[in-house]
JSON list of C-alpha atoms in Angstrom, two decimals:
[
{"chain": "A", "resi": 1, "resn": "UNK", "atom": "CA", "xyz": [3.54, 39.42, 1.87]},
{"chain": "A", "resi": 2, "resn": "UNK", "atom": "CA", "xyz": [4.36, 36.00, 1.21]},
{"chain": "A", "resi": 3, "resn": "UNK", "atom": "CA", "xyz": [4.82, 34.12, -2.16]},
{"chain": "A", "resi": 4, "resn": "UNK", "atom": "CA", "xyz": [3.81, 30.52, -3.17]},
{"chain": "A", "resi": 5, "resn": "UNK", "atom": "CA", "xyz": [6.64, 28.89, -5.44]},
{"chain": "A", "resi": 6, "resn": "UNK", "atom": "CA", "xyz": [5.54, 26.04, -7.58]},
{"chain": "A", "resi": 7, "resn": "UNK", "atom": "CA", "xyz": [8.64, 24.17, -8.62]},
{"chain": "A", "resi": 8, "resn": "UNK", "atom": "CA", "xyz": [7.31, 21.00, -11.17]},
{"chain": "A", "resi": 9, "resn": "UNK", "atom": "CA", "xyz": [9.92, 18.33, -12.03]},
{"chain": "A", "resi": 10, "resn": "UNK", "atom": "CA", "xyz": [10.00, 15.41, -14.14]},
{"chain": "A", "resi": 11, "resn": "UNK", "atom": "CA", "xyz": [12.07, 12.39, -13.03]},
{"chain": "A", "resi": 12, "resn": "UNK", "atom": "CA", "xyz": [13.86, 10.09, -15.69]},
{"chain": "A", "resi": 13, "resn": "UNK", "atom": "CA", "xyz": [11.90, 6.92, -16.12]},
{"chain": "A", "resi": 14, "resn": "UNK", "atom": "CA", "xyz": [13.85, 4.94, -13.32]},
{"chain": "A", "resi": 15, "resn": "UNK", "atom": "CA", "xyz": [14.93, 7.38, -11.14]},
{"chain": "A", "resi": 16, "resn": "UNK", "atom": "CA", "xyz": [11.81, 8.69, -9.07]},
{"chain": "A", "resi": 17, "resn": "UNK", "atom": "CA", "xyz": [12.73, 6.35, -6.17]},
{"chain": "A", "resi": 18, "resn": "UNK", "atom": "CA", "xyz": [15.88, 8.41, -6.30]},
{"chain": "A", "resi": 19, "resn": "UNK", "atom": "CA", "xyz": [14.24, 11.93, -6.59]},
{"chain": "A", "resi": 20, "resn": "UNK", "atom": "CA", "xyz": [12.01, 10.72, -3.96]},
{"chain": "A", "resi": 21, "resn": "UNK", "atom": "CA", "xyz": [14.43, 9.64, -1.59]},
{"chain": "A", "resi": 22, "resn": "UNK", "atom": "CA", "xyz": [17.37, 12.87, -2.48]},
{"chain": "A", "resi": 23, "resn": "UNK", "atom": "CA", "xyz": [14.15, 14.88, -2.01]},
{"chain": "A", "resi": 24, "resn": "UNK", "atom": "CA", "xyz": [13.58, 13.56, 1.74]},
{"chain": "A", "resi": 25, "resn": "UNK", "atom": "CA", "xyz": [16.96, 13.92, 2.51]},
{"chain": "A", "resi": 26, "resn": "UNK", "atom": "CA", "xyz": [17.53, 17.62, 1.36]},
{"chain": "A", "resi": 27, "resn": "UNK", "atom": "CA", "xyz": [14.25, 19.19, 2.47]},
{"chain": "A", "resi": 28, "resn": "UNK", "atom": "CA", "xyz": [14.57, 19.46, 6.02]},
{"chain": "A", "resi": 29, "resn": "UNK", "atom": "CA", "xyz": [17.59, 21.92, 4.93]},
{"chain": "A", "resi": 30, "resn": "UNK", "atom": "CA", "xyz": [14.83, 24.11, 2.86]},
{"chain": "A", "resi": 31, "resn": "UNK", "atom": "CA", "xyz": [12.90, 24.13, 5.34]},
{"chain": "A", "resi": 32, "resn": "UNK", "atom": "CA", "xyz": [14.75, 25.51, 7.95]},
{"chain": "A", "resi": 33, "resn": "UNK", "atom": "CA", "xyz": [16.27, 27.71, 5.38]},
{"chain": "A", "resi": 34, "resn": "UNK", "atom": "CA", "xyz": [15.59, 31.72, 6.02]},
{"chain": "A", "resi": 35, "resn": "UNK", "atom": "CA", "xyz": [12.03, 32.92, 4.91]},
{"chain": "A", "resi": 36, "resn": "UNK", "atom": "CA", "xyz": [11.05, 29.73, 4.23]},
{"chain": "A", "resi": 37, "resn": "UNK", "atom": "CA", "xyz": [7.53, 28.90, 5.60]},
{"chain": "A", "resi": 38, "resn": "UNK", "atom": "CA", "xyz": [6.64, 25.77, 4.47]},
{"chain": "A", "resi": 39, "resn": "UNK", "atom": "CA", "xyz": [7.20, 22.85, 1.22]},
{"chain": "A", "resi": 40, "resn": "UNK", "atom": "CA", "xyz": [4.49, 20.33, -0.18]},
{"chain": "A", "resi": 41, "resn": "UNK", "atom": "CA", "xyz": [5.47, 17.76, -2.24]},
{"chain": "A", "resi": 42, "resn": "UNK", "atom": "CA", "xyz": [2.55, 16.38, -4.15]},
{"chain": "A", "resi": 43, "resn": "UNK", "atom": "CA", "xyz": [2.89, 13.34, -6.64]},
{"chain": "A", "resi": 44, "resn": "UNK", "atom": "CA", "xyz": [0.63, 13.40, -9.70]},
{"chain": "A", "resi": 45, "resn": "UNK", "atom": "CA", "xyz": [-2.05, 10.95, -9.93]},
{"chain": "A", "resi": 46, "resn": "UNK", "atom": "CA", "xyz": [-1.73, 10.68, -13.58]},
{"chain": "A", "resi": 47, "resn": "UNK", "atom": "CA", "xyz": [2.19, 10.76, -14.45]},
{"chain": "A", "resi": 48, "resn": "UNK", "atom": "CA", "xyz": [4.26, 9.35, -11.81]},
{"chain": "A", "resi": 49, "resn": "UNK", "atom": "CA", "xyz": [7.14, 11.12, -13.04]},
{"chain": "A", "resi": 50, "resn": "UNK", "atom": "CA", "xyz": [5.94, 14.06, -12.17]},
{"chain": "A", "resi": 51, "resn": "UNK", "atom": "CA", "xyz": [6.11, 15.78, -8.61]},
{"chain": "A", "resi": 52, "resn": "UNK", "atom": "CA", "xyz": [5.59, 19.04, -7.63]},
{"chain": "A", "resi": 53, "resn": "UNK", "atom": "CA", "xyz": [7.16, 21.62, -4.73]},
{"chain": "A", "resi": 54, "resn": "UNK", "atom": "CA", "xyz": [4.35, 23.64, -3.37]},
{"chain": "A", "resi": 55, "resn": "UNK", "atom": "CA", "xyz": [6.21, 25.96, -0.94]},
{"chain": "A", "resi": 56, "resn": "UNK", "atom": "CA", "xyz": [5.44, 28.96, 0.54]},
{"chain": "A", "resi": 57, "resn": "UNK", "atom": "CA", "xyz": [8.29, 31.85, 1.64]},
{"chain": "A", "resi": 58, "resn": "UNK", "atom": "CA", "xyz": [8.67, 35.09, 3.06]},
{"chain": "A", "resi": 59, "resn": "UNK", "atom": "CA", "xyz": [9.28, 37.17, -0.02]},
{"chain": "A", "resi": 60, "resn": "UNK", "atom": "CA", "xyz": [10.68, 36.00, -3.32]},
{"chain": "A", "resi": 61, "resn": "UNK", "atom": "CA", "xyz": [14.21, 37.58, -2.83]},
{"chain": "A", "resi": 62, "resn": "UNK", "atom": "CA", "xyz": [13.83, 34.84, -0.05]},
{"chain": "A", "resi": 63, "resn": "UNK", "atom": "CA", "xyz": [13.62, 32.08, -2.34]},
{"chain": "A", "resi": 64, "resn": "UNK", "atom": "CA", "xyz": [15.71, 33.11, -4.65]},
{"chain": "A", "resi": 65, "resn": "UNK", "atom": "CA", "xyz": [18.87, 33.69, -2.16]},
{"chain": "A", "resi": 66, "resn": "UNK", "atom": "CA", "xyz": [18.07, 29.93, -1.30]},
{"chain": "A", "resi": 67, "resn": "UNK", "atom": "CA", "xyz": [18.05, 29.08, -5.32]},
{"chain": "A", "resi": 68, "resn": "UNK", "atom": "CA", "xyz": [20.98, 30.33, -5.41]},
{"chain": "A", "resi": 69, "resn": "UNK", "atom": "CA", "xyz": [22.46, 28.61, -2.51]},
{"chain": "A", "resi": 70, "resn": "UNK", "atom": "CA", "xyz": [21.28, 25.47, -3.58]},
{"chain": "A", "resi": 71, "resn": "UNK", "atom": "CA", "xyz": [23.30, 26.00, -7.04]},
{"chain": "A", "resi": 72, "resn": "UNK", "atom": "CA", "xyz": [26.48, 27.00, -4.88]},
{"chain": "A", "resi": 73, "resn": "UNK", "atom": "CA", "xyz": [26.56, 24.30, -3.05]},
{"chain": "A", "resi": 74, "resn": "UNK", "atom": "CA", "xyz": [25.59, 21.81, -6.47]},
{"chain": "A", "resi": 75, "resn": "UNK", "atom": "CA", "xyz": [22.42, 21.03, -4.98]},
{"chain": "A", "resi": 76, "resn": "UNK", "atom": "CA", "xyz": [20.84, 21.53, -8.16]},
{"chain": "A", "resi": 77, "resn": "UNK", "atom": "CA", "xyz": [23.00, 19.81, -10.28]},
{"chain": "A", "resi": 78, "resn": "UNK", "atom": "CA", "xyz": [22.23, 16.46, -8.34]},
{"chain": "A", "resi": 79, "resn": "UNK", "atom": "CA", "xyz": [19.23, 17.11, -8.37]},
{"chain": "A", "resi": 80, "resn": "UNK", "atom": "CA", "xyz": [19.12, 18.07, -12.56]},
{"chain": "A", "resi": 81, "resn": "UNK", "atom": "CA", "xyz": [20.64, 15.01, -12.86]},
{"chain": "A", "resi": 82, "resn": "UNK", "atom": "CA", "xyz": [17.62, 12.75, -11.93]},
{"chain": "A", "resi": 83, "resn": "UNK", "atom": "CA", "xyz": [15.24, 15.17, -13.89]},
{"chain": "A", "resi": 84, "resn": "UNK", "atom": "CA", "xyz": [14.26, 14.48, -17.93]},
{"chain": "A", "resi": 85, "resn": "UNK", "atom": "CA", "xyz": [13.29, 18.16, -18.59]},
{"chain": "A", "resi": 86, "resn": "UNK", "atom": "CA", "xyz": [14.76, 21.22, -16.39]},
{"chain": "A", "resi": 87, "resn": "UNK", "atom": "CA", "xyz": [12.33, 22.23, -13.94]},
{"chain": "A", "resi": 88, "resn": "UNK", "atom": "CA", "xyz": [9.68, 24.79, -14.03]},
{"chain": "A", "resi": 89, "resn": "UNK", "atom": "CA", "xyz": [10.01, 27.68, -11.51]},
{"chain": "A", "resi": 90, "resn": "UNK", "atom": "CA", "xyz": [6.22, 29.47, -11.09]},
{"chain": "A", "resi": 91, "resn": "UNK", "atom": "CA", "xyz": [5.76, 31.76, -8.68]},
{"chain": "A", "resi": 92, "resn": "UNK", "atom": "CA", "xyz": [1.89, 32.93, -7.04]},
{"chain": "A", "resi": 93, "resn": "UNK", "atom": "CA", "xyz": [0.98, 36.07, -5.41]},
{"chain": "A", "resi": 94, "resn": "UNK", "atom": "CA", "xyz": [-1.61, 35.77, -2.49]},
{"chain": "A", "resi": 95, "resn": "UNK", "atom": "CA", "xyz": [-5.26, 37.62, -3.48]},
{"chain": "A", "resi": 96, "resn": "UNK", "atom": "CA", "xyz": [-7.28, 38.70, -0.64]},
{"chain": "A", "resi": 97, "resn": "UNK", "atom": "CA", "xyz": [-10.52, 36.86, -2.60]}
]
């Protein structure tokens, strides 16, 4: 069964052009990643700081091999670098509802 991952960040004031763009240029390598299905990335309406990964994978060993990836390769460092909080890792069951 598959698993929704909501991964929220919060850019430093002055560097959400750079999120944005590091973002654009490293997701194409997520999402042709292993057991990844698909990755949203929603802005919020009222704190333009603040975007949000809505992705969808396989299984969450899935995601978490490519979490771990990312850190190998110091994807997530660059990234940590643009962020004023670390991000917040959620992740969503599917309910037959």
């Amino acid at each position: 069964m598959s698993v929704t991952v909501l991964l929220e960040v919060l850019s430093k004031p002055g560097s959400i052009d750079e999120l944005k763009q590091t973002l654009k240029a490293i997701l194409p390598d997520t999402r042709g990643y292993d057991g990844c299905i698909s990755v949203q990335v929603v802005l919020n309406q009222d704190d333009p700081l603040n975007l949000i990964l809505n992705e969808t994978w396989r299984s969450r060993a899935h995601y978490e091999k490519y979490f771990a990836w990312r850190a190998e390769t110091g994807g997530l460092e660059a990234l940590g670098n643009m962020l004023s909080a670390p991000p917040s890792i959620r992740y969503f069951d599917h309910q037959d509802i």
